[in-house]
PDB file of C-alpha atoms in Angstrom:
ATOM      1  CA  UNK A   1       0.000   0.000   0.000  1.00 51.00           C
ATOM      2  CA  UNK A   2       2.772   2.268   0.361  1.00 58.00           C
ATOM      3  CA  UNK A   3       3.785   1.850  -3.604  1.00 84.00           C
ATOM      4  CA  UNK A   4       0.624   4.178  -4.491  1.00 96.00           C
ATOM      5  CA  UNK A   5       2.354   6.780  -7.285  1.00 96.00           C
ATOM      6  CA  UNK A   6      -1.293   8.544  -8.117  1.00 97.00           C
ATOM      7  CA  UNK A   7      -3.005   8.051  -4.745  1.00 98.00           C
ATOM      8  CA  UNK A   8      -2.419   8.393  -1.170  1.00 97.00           C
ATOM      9  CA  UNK A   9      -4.035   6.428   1.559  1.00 97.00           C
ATOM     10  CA  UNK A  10      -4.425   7.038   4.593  1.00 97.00           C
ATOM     11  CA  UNK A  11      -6.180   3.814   6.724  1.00 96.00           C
ATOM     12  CA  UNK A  12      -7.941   4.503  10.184  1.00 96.00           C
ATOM     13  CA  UNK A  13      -9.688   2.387  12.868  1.00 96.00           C
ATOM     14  CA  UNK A  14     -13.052   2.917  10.857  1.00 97.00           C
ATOM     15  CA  UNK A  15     -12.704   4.622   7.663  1.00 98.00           C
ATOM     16  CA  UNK A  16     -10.259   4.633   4.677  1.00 98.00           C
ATOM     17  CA  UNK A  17      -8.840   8.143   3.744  1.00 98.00           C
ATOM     18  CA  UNK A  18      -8.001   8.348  -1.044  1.00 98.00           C
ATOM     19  CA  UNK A  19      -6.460  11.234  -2.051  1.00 98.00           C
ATOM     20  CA  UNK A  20      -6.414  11.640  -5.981  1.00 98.00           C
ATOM     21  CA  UNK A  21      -2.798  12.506  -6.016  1.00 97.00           C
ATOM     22  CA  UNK A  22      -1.910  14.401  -9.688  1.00 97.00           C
ATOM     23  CA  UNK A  23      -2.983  17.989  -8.602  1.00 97.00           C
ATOM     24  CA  UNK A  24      -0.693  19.253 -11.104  1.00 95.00           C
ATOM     25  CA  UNK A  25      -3.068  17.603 -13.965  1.00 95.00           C
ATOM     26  CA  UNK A  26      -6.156  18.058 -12.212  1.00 96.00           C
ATOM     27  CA  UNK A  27      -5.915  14.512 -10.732  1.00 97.00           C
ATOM     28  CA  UNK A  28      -7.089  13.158 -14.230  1.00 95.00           C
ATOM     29  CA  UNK A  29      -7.721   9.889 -13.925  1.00 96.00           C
ATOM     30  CA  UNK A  30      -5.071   7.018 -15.627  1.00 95.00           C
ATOM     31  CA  UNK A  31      -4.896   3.713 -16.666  1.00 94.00           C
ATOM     32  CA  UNK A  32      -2.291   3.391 -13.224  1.00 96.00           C
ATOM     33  CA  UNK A  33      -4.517   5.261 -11.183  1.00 97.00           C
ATOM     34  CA  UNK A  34      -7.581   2.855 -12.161  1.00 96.00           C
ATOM     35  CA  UNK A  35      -5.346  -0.074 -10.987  1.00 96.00           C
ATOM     36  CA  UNK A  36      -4.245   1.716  -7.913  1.00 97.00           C
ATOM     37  CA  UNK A  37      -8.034   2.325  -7.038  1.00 98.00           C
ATOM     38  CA  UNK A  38      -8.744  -1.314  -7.872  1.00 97.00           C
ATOM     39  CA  UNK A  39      -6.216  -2.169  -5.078  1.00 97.00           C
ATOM     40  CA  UNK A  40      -8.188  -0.008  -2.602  1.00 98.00           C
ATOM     41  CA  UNK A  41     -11.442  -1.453  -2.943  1.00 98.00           C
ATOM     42  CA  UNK A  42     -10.066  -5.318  -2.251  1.00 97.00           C
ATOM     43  CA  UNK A  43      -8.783  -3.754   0.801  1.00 96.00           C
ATOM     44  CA  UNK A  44     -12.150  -2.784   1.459  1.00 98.00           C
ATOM     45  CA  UNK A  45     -14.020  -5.744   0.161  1.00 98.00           C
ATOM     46  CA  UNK A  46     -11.395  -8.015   2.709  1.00 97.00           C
ATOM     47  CA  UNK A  47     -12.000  -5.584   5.679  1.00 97.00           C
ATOM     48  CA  UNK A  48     -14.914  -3.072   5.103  1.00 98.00           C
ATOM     49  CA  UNK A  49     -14.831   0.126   6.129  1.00 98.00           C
ATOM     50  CA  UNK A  50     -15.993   3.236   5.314  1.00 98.00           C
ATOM     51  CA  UNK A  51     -14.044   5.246   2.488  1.00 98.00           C
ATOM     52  CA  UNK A  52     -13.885   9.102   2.341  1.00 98.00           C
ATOM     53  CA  UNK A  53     -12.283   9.984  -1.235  1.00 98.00           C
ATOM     54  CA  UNK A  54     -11.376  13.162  -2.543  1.00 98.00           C
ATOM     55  CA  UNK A  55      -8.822  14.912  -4.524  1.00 98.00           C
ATOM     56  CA  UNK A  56      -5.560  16.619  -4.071  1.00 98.00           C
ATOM     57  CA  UNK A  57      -5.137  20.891  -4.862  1.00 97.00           C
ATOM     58  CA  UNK A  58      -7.822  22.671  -6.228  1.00 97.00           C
ATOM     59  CA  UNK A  59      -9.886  19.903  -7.972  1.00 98.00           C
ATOM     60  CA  UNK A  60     -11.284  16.486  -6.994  1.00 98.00           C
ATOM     61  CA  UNK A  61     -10.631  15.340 -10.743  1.00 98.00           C
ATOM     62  CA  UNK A  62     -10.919  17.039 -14.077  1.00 94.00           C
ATOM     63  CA  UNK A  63     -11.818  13.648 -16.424  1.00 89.00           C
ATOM     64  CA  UNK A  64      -9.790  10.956 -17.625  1.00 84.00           C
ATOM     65  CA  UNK A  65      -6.260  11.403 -19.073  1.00 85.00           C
ATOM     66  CA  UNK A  66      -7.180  12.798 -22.547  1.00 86.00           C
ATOM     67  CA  UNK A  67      -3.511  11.012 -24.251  1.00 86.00           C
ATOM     68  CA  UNK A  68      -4.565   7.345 -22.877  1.00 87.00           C
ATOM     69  CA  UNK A  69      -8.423   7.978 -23.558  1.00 85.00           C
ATOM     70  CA  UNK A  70      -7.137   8.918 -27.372  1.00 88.00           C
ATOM     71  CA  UNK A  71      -5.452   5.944 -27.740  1.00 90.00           C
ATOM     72  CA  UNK A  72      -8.192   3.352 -26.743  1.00 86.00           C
ATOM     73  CA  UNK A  73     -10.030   0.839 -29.043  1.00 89.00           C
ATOM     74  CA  UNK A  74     -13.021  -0.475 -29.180  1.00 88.00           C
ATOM     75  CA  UNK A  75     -11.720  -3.576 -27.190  1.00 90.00           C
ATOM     76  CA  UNK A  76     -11.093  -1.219 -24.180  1.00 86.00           C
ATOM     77  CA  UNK A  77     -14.199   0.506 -24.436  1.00 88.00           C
ATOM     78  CA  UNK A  78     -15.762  -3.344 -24.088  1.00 88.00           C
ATOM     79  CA  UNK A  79     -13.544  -3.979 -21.476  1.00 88.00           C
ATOM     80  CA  UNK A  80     -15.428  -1.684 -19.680  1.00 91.00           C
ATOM     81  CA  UNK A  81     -12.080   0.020 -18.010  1.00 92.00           C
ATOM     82  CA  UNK A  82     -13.353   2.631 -15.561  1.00 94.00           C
ATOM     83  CA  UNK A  83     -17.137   1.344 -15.961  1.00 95.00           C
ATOM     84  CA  UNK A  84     -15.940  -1.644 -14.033  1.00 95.00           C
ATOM     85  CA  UNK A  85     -14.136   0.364 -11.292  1.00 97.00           C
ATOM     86  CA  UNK A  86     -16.629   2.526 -10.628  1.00 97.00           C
ATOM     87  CA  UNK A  87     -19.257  -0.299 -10.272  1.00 97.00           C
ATOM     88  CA  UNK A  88     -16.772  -2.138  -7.903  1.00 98.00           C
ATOM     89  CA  UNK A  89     -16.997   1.065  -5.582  1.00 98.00           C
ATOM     90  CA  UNK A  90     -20.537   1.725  -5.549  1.00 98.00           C
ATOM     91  CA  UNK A  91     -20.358  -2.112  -4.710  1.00 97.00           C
ATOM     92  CA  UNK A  92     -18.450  -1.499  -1.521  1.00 98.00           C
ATOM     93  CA  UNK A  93     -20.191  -2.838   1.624  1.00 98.00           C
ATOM     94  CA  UNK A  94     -20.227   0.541   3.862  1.00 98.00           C
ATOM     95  CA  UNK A  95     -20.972   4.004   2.864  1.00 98.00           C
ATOM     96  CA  UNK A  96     -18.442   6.318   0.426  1.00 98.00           C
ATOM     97  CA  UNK A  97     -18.650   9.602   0.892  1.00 98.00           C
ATOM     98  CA  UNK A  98     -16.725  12.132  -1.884  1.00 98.00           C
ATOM     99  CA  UNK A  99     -15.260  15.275  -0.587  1.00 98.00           C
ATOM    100  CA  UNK A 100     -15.605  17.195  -4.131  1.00 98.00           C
ATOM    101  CA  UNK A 101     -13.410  20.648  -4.398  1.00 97.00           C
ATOM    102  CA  UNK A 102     -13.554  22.180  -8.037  1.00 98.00           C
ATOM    103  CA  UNK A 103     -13.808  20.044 -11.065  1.00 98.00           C
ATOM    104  CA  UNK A 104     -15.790  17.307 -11.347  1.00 98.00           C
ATOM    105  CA  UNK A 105     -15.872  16.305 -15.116  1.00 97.00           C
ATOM    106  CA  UNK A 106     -16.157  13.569 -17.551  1.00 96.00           C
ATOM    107  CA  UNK A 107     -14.784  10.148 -15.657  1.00 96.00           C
ATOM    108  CA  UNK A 108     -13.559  12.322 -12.376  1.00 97.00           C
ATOM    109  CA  UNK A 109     -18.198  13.340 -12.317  1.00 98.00           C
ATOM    110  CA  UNK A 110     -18.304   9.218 -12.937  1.00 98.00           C
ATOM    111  CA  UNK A 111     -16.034   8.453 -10.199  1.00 98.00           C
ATOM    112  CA  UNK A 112     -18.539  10.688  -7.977  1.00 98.00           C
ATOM    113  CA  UNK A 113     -21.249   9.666  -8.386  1.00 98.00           C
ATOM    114  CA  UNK A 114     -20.151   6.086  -7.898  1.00 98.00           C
ATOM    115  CA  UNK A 115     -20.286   6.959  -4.209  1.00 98.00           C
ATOM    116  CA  UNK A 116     -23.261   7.174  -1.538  1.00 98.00           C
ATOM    117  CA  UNK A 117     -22.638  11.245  -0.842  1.00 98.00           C
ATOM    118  CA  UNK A 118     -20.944  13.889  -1.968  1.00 98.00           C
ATOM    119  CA  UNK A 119     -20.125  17.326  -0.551  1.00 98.00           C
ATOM    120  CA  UNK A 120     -19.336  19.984  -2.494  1.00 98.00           C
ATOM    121  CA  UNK A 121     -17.561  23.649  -2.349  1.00 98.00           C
ATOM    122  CA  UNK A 122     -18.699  26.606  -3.425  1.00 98.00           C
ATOM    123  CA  UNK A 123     -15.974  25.836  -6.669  1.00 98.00           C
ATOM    124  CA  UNK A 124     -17.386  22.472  -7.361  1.00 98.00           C
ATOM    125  CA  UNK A 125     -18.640  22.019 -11.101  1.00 98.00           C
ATOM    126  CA  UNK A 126     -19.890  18.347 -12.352  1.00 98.00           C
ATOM    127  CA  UNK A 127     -19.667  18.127 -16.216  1.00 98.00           C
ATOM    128  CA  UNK A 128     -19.734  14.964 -18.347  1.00 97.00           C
ATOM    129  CA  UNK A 129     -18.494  17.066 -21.685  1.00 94.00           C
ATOM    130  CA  UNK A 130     -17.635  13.581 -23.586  1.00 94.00           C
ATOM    131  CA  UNK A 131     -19.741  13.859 -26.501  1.00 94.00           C
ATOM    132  CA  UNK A 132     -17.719  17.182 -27.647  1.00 93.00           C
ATOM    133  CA  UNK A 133     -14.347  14.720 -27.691  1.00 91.00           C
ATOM    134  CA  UNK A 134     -16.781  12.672 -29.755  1.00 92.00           C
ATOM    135  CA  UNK A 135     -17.329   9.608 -26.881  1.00 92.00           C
ATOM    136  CA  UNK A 136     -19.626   9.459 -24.303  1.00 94.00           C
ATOM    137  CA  UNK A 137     -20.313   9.214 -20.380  1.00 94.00           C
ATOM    138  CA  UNK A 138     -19.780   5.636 -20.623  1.00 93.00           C
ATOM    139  CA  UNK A 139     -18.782   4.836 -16.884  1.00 94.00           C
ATOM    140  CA  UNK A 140     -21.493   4.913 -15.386  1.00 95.00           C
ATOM    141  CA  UNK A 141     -23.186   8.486 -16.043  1.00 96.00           C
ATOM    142  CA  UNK A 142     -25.683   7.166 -18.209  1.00 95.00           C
ATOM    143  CA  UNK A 143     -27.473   5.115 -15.250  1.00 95.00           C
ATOM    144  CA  UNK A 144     -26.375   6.955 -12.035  1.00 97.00           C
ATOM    145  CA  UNK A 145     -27.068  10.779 -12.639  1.00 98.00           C
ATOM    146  CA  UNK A 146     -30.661   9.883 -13.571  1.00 97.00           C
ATOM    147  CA  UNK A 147     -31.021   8.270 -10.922  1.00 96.00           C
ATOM    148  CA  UNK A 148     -28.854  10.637  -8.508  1.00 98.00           C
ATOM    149  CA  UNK A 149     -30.896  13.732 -10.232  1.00 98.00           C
ATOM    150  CA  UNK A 150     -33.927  12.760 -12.047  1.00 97.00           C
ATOM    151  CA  UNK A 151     -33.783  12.231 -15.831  1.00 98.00           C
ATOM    152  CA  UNK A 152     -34.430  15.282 -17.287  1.00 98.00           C
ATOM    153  CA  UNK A 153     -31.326  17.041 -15.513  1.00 98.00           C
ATOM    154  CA  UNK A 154     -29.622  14.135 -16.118  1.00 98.00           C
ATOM    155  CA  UNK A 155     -29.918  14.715 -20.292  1.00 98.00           C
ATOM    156  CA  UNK A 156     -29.344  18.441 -19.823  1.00 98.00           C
ATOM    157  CA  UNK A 157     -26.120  17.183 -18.469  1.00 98.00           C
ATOM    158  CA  UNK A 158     -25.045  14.564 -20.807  1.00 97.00           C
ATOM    159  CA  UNK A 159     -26.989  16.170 -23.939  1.00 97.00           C
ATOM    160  CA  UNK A 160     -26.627  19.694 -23.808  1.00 97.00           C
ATOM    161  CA  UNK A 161     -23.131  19.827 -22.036  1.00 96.00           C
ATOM    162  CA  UNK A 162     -24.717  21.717 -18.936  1.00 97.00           C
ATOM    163  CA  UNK A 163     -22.290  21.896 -15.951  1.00 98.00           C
ATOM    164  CA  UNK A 164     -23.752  21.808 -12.150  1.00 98.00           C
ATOM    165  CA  UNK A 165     -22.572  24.295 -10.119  1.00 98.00           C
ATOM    166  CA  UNK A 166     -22.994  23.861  -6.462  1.00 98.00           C
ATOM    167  CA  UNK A 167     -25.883  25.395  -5.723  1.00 98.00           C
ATOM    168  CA  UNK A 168     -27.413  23.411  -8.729  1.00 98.00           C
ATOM    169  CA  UNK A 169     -26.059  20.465  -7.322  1.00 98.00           C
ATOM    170  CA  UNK A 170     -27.460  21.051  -4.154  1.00 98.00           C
ATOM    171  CA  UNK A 171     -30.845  21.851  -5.297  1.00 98.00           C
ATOM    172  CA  UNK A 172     -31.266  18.879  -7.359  1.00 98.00           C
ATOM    173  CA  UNK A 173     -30.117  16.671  -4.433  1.00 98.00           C
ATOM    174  CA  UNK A 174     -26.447  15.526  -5.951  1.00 98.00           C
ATOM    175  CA  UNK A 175     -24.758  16.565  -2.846  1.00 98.00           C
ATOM    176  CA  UNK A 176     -25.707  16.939   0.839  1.00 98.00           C
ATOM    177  CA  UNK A 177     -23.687  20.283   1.645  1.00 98.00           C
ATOM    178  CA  UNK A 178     -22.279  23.010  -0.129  1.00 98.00           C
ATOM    179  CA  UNK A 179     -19.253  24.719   1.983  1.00 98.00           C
ATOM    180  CA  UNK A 180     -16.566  26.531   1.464  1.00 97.00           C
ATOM    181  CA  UNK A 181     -12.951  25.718  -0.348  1.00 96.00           C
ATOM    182  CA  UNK A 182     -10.860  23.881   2.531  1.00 95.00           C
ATOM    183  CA  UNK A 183     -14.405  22.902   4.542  1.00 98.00           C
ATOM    184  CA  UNK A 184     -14.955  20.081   2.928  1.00 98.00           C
ATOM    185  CA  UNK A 185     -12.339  17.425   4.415  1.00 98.00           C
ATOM    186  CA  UNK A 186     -13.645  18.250   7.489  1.00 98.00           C
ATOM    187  CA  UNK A 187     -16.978  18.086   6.166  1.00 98.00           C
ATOM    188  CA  UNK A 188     -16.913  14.953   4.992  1.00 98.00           C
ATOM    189  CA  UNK A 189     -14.977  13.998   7.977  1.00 98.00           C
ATOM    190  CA  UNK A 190     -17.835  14.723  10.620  1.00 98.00           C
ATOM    191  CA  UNK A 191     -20.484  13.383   8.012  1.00 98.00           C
ATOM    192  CA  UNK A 192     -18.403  10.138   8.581  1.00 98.00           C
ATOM    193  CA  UNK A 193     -18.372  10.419  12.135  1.00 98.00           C
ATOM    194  CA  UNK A 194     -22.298  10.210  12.179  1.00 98.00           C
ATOM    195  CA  UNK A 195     -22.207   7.537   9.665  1.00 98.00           C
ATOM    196  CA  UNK A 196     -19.709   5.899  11.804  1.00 97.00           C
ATOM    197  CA  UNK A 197     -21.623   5.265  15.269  1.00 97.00           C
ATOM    198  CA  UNK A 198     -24.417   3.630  13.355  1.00 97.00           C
ATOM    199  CA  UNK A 199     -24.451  -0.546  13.421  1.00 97.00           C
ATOM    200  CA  UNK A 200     -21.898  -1.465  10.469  1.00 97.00           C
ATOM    201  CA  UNK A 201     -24.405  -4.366   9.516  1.00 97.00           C
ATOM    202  CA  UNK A 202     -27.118  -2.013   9.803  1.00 97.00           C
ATOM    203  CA  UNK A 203     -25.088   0.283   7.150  1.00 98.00           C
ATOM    204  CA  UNK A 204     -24.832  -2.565   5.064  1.00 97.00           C
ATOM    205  CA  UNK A 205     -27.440  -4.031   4.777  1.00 96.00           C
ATOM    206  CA  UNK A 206     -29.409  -0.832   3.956  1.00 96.00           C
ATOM    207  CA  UNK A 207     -26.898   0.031   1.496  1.00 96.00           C
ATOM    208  CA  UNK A 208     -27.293  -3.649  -0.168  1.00 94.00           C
ATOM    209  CA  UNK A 209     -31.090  -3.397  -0.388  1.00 93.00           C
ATOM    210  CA  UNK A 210     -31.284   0.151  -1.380  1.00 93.00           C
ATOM    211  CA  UNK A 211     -28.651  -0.269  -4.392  1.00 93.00           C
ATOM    212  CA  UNK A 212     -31.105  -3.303  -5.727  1.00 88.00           C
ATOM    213  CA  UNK A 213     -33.219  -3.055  -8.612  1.00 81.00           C
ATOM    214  CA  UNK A 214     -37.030  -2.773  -8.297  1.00 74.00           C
ATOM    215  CA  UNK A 215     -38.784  -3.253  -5.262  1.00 70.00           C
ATOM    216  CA  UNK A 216     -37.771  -5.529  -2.355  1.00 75.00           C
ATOM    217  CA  UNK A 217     -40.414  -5.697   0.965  1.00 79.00           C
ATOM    218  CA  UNK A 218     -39.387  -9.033   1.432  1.00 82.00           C
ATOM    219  CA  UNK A 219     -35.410  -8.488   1.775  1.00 85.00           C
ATOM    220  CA  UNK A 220     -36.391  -5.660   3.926  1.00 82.00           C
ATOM    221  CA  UNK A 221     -38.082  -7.854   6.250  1.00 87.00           C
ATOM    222  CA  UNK A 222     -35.263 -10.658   5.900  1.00 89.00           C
ATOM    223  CA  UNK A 223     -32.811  -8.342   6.689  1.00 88.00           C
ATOM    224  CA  UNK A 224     -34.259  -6.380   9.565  1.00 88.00           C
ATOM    225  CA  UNK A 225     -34.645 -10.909  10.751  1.00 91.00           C
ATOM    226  CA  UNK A 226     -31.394 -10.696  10.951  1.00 91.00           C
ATOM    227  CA  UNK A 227     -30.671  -7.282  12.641  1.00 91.00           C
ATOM    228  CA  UNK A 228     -33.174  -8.028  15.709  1.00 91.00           C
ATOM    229  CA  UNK A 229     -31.295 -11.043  16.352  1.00 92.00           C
ATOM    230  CA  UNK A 230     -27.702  -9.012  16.620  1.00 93.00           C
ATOM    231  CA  UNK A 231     -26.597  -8.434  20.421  1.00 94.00           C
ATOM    232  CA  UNK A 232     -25.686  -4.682  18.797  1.00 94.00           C
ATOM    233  CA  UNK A 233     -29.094  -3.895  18.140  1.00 93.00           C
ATOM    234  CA  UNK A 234     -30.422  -5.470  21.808  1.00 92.00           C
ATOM    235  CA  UNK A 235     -27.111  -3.213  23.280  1.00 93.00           C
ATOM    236  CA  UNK A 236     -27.977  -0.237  21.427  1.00 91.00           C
ATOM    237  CA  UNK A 237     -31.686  -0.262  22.296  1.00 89.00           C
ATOM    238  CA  UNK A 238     -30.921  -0.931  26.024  1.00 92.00           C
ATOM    239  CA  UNK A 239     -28.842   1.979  25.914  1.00 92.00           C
ATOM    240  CA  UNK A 240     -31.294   4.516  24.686  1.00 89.00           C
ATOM    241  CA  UNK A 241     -33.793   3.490  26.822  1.00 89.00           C
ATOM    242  CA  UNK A 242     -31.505   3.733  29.692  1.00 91.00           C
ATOM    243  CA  UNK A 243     -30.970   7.773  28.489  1.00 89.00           C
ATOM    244  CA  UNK A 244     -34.867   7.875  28.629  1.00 79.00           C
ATOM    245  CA  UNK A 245     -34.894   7.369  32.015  1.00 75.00           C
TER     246      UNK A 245
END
């Protein structure tokens, strides 16, 4: 973990700290850096805990590297490169939360909106401008931001080239905070905290059953089965009736 050349890491008790780590190219997004994040989420699939990810400088990440995107075939694009990462981490068993600062476009908007949350700065802009490099938002766009905003901001997005701003973002429910440049580690970091003192099954569950398609009463009920049964949920319960008193 300590041969990361595009990422840092930073691993506590109960959450895992990514920093995109190529400020000086607007953390775009590479071929290494896709293996690198592939790394992190076994980590996290072998040990779960929550991930906080965000970008170095100004800008969480301004797309993917334009010279290796140029030079991909259609074999790649069927490989599903960054389709399949981003999957993987909206597949991780406890919450992600992005700390976005500044750019957000093309794959770096993807890699967002892979996660549960995102907070945002006052700078933040989310863009998926593919379709004037004549591709398109192939990683994950064209299924997540409808769902993330609703469809028809969704197309005004990835049709019309329209760029969120914060406030936009905010209002159409893409992120849960808007504050200002430098806030939003800390943000994110006390977000986290809340997240943190719930039950981890709990968490994980929920997640599971809320990222499945259509409707699901009966793995609702199947899971809350298995919650009542947990010792955490009998200690936790016990505990705020005790504060009742």
């Amino acid at each position: 973990m300590t041969d990361f050349t595009t990422l840092e890491l930073d691993e506590r008790d109960d959450r895992v700290v990514v920093t995109l780590d190529r400020p000086a190219q607007r953390n775009a997004i590479t071929a290494e850096m896709i293996a690198e994040l592939h790394t992190v989420c076994a980590l996290l699939e072998a040990r779960p805990k929550l991930l906080l990810l965000t970008g170095r400088g100004d800008h969480f990440a301004g797309g993917a590297d334009i010279r290796q995107l140029r030079d991909r075939t259609r074999n790649d694009a069927l490989s599903g490169i960054n389709r399949t990462l981003f999957d993987r981490i909206g597949r991780l068993p406890l919450p992600t939360v992005a700390a976005v600062n500044g750019f957000a476009l093309g794959g770096g908007a993807e890699l967002a909106y892979a996660c549960d949350i995102r907070i945002a700065t006052t700078t933040t802009k989310f863009g998926n401008p593919e379709p004037g490099l004549g591709i398109m938002a192939a990683a994950g766009a064209t299924y997540r931001l409808p769902r993330l905003v609703g469809t028809s901001v969704a197309k005004q997005v990835l049709l019309g080239g329209h760029i969120l701003d914060a406030d936009t973002a905010l209002r159409t429910g893409l992120v849960i905070d808007v504050v200002e440049p430098g806030e939003h580690l800390d943000a994110a970091h006390r977000l986290l905290d809340r997240i943190g003192r719930s039950s981890a099954l709990a968490l994980r569950l929920t997640k599971t059953i809320v990222d499945s398609p259509a409707t699901h009463p009966f793995a609702d009920d199947i899971a809350q089965a298995v919650l009542f049964e947990t010792e955490d949920k009998h200690t936790r319960m016990s505990s705020f009736l005790e504060k009742k008193k």
